[in-house]
Amino acid sequence: PQFCSRCLTELGSPYPLDGKGTVATFCIVSFPFPGQVFTPPYAVAHIQLRGADTRLMHMIGDTTLDRVHIGMTVEPAWVADAELAPTMQSIRYFRPSSDEAAHA
């Protein structure tokens, strides 16, 4: 069995999500700091995935910073198939979903 790394509760069976979610809150990182991987400015958001009870934090890409907003519908931009792994690094960033682009 697998367990939650925070509370040690046994995890249930995995179930698929479509990857789309909603920006719950975000910030624009506009200054450099030690150990930073990306060059500012960039957006980081807490994303509520459809079908999940928790949020995850990830970068927002493929849009201008002035278009990032609370309530924005986003979808993952995946790494190449050969690089896919069961880690957060398999998602390069989240981008506006096709639903969001239709309303822009």
PDB file of C-alpha atoms in Angstrom:
ATOM      1  CA  PRO A   1       0.000   0.000   0.000  1.00  0.00           C
ATOM      2  CA  GLN A   2       0.931   3.661  -0.415  1.00  0.00           C
ATOM      3  CA  PHE A   3       0.663   6.275   2.337  1.00  0.00           C
ATOM      4  CA  CYS A   4       0.330  10.050   2.553  1.00  0.00           C
ATOM      5  CA  SER A   5       3.765  11.494   3.292  1.00  0.00           C
ATOM      6  CA  ARG A   6       2.243  14.123   5.616  1.00  0.00           C
ATOM      7  CA  CYS A   7      -0.304  12.254   7.726  1.00  0.00           C
ATOM      8  CA  LEU A   8       0.596   8.592   6.981  1.00  0.00           C
ATOM      9  CA  THR A   9      -3.000   7.735   6.033  1.00  0.00           C
ATOM     10  CA  GLU A  10      -3.212   4.794   3.646  1.00  0.00           C
ATOM     11  CA  LEU A  11      -4.061   6.016   0.139  1.00  0.00           C
ATOM     12  CA  GLY A  12      -6.919   4.625  -1.878  1.00  0.00           C
ATOM     13  CA  SER A  13      -6.750   3.507  -5.480  1.00  0.00           C
ATOM     14  CA  PRO A  14      -5.576   6.161  -7.939  1.00  0.00           C
ATOM     15  CA  TYR A  15      -8.106   7.696 -10.308  1.00  0.00           C
ATOM     16  CA  PRO A  16      -7.522   9.737 -13.434  1.00  0.00           C
ATOM     17  CA  LEU A  17      -8.003  13.497 -13.600  1.00  0.00           C
ATOM     18  CA  ASP A  18      -8.202  15.471 -16.838  1.00  0.00           C
ATOM     19  CA  GLY A  19      -5.558  17.882 -15.539  1.00  0.00           C
ATOM     20  CA  LYS A  20      -7.658  21.002 -15.905  1.00  0.00           C
ATOM     21  CA  GLY A  21      -8.060  23.256 -12.922  1.00  0.00           C
ATOM     22  CA  THR A  22      -8.802  26.745 -11.687  1.00  0.00           C
ATOM     23  CA  VAL A  23      -6.372  29.346 -10.364  1.00  0.00           C
ATOM     24  CA  ALA A  24      -7.364  29.867  -6.718  1.00  0.00           C
ATOM     25  CA  THR A  25      -4.681  32.472  -6.000  1.00  0.00           C
ATOM     26  CA  PHE A  26      -1.397  33.518  -7.603  1.00  0.00           C
ATOM     27  CA  CYS A  27       1.603  35.770  -7.303  1.00  0.00           C
ATOM     28  CA  ILE A  28       3.989  37.335  -9.773  1.00  0.00           C
ATOM     29  CA  VAL A  29       7.607  36.649  -8.845  1.00  0.00           C
ATOM     30  CA  SER A  30       9.444  39.757  -9.962  1.00  0.00           C
ATOM     31  CA  PHE A  31      12.795  39.622  -8.174  1.00  0.00           C
ATOM     32  CA  PRO A  32      15.677  37.128  -8.249  1.00  0.00           C
ATOM     33  CA  PHE A  33      16.645  35.092  -5.182  1.00  0.00           C
ATOM     34  CA  PRO A  34      19.330  32.463  -4.451  1.00  0.00           C
ATOM     35  CA  GLY A  35      18.612  29.050  -5.950  1.00  0.00           C
ATOM     36  CA  GLN A  36      15.965  30.352  -8.335  1.00  0.00           C
ATOM     37  CA  VAL A  37      15.458  28.119 -11.379  1.00  0.00           C
ATOM     38  CA  PHE A  38      13.502  30.551 -13.568  1.00  0.00           C
ATOM     39  CA  THR A  39      14.221  34.128 -14.580  1.00  0.00           C
ATOM     40  CA  PRO A  40      11.690  36.669 -13.264  1.00  0.00           C
ATOM     41  CA  PRO A  41       9.104  37.830 -13.886  1.00  0.00           C
ATOM     42  CA  TYR A  42       6.852  34.774 -13.861  1.00  0.00           C
ATOM     43  CA  ALA A  43       3.560  33.697 -12.280  1.00  0.00           C
ATOM     44  CA  VAL A  44       3.093  30.972  -9.672  1.00  0.00           C
ATOM     45  CA  ALA A  45      -0.427  29.839  -8.751  1.00  0.00           C
ATOM     46  CA  HIS A  46      -2.315  27.565  -6.386  1.00  0.00           C
ATOM     47  CA  ILE A  47      -4.404  25.451  -8.741  1.00  0.00           C
ATOM     48  CA  GLN A  48      -7.541  23.582  -7.712  1.00  0.00           C
ATOM     49  CA  LEU A  49      -7.649  20.555 -10.022  1.00  0.00           C
ATOM     50  CA  ARG A  50     -11.081  19.339 -11.156  1.00  0.00           C
ATOM     51  CA  GLY A  51     -11.994  16.233  -9.185  1.00  0.00           C
ATOM     52  CA  ALA A  52      -9.380  16.768  -6.450  1.00  0.00           C
ATOM     53  CA  ASP A  53      -9.816  18.037  -2.902  1.00  0.00           C
ATOM     54  CA  THR A  54      -6.434  19.736  -2.632  1.00  0.00           C
ATOM     55  CA  ARG A  55      -4.588  22.451  -4.498  1.00  0.00           C
ATOM     56  CA  LEU A  56      -1.156  22.283  -6.015  1.00  0.00           C
ATOM     57  CA  MET A  57       1.297  25.082  -6.649  1.00  0.00           C
ATOM     58  CA  HIS A  58       2.846  25.424 -10.098  1.00  0.00           C
ATOM     59  CA  MET A  59       3.982  27.962 -12.669  1.00  0.00           C
ATOM     60  CA  ILE A  60       1.685  29.559 -15.227  1.00  0.00           C
ATOM     61  CA  GLY A  61       3.034  29.837 -18.776  1.00  0.00           C
ATOM     62  CA  ASP A  62       1.992  30.429 -22.383  1.00  0.00           C
ATOM     63  CA  THR A  63       0.310  33.726 -21.508  1.00  0.00           C
ATOM     64  CA  THR A  64       1.226  37.250 -20.511  1.00  0.00           C
ATOM     65  CA  LEU A  65       1.378  38.024 -16.804  1.00  0.00           C
ATOM     66  CA  ASP A  66      -1.394  40.609 -17.035  1.00  0.00           C
ATOM     67  CA  ARG A  67      -3.842  37.893 -18.168  1.00  0.00           C
ATOM     68  CA  VAL A  68      -3.294  35.630 -15.134  1.00  0.00           C
ATOM     69  CA  HIS A  69      -6.269  35.945 -12.762  1.00  0.00           C
ATOM     70  CA  ILE A  70      -8.135  34.189  -9.976  1.00  0.00           C
ATOM     71  CA  GLY A  71     -10.716  31.903 -11.562  1.00  0.00           C
ATOM     72  CA  MET A  72      -8.603  31.328 -14.693  1.00  0.00           C
ATOM     73  CA  THR A  73      -9.085  27.833 -16.158  1.00  0.00           C
ATOM     74  CA  VAL A  74      -5.742  26.139 -16.812  1.00  0.00           C
ATOM     75  CA  GLU A  75      -4.393  22.844 -18.122  1.00  0.00           C
ATOM     76  CA  PRO A  76      -0.969  21.187 -17.845  1.00  0.00           C
ATOM     77  CA  ALA A  77       1.772  21.527 -20.439  1.00  0.00           C
ATOM     78  CA  TRP A  78       3.539  18.154 -20.220  1.00  0.00           C
ATOM     79  CA  VAL A  79       7.168  17.258 -20.836  1.00  0.00           C
ATOM     80  CA  ALA A  80       7.985  14.990 -23.791  1.00  0.00           C
ATOM     81  CA  ASP A  81       6.679  11.404 -23.491  1.00  0.00           C
ATOM     82  CA  ALA A  82      10.217  10.073 -22.983  1.00  0.00           C
ATOM     83  CA  GLU A  83      10.600  12.341 -19.916  1.00  0.00           C
ATOM     84  CA  LEU A  84       7.277  11.483 -18.235  1.00  0.00           C
ATOM     85  CA  ALA A  85       7.590  10.188 -14.672  1.00  0.00           C
ATOM     86  CA  PRO A  86       5.296  10.048 -11.633  1.00  0.00           C
ATOM     87  CA  THR A  87       6.564  13.431 -10.386  1.00  0.00           C
ATOM     88  CA  MET A  88       5.512  17.091 -10.524  1.00  0.00           C
ATOM     89  CA  GLN A  89       8.392  17.678 -12.952  1.00  0.00           C
ATOM     90  CA  SER A  90       6.331  15.925 -15.638  1.00  0.00           C
ATOM     91  CA  ILE A  91       4.276  19.125 -15.820  1.00  0.00           C
ATOM     92  CA  ARG A  92       6.403  21.920 -17.296  1.00  0.00           C
ATOM     93  CA  TYR A  93       3.789  24.509 -16.282  1.00  0.00           C
ATOM     94  CA  PHE A  94       0.064  25.178 -16.502  1.00  0.00           C
ATOM     95  CA  ARG A  95      -1.329  27.274 -19.355  1.00  0.00           C
ATOM     96  CA  PRO A  96      -4.713  28.809 -20.113  1.00  0.00           C
ATOM     97  CA  SER A  97      -7.065  26.032 -21.206  1.00  0.00           C
ATOM     98  CA  SER A  98      -8.894  26.114 -24.515  1.00  0.00           C
ATOM     99  CA  ASP A  99     -12.011  27.073 -22.493  1.00  0.00           C
ATOM    100  CA  GLU A 100     -10.172  30.117 -21.122  1.00  0.00           C
ATOM    101  CA  ALA A 101      -8.798  31.120 -24.542  1.00  0.00           C
ATOM    102  CA  ALA A 102     -12.326  31.097 -25.991  1.00  0.00           C
ATOM    103  CA  HIS A 103     -13.387  33.692 -23.399  1.00  0.00           C
ATOM    104  CA  ALA A 104     -10.318  35.942 -23.759  1.00  0.00           C
TER     105      ALA A 104
END
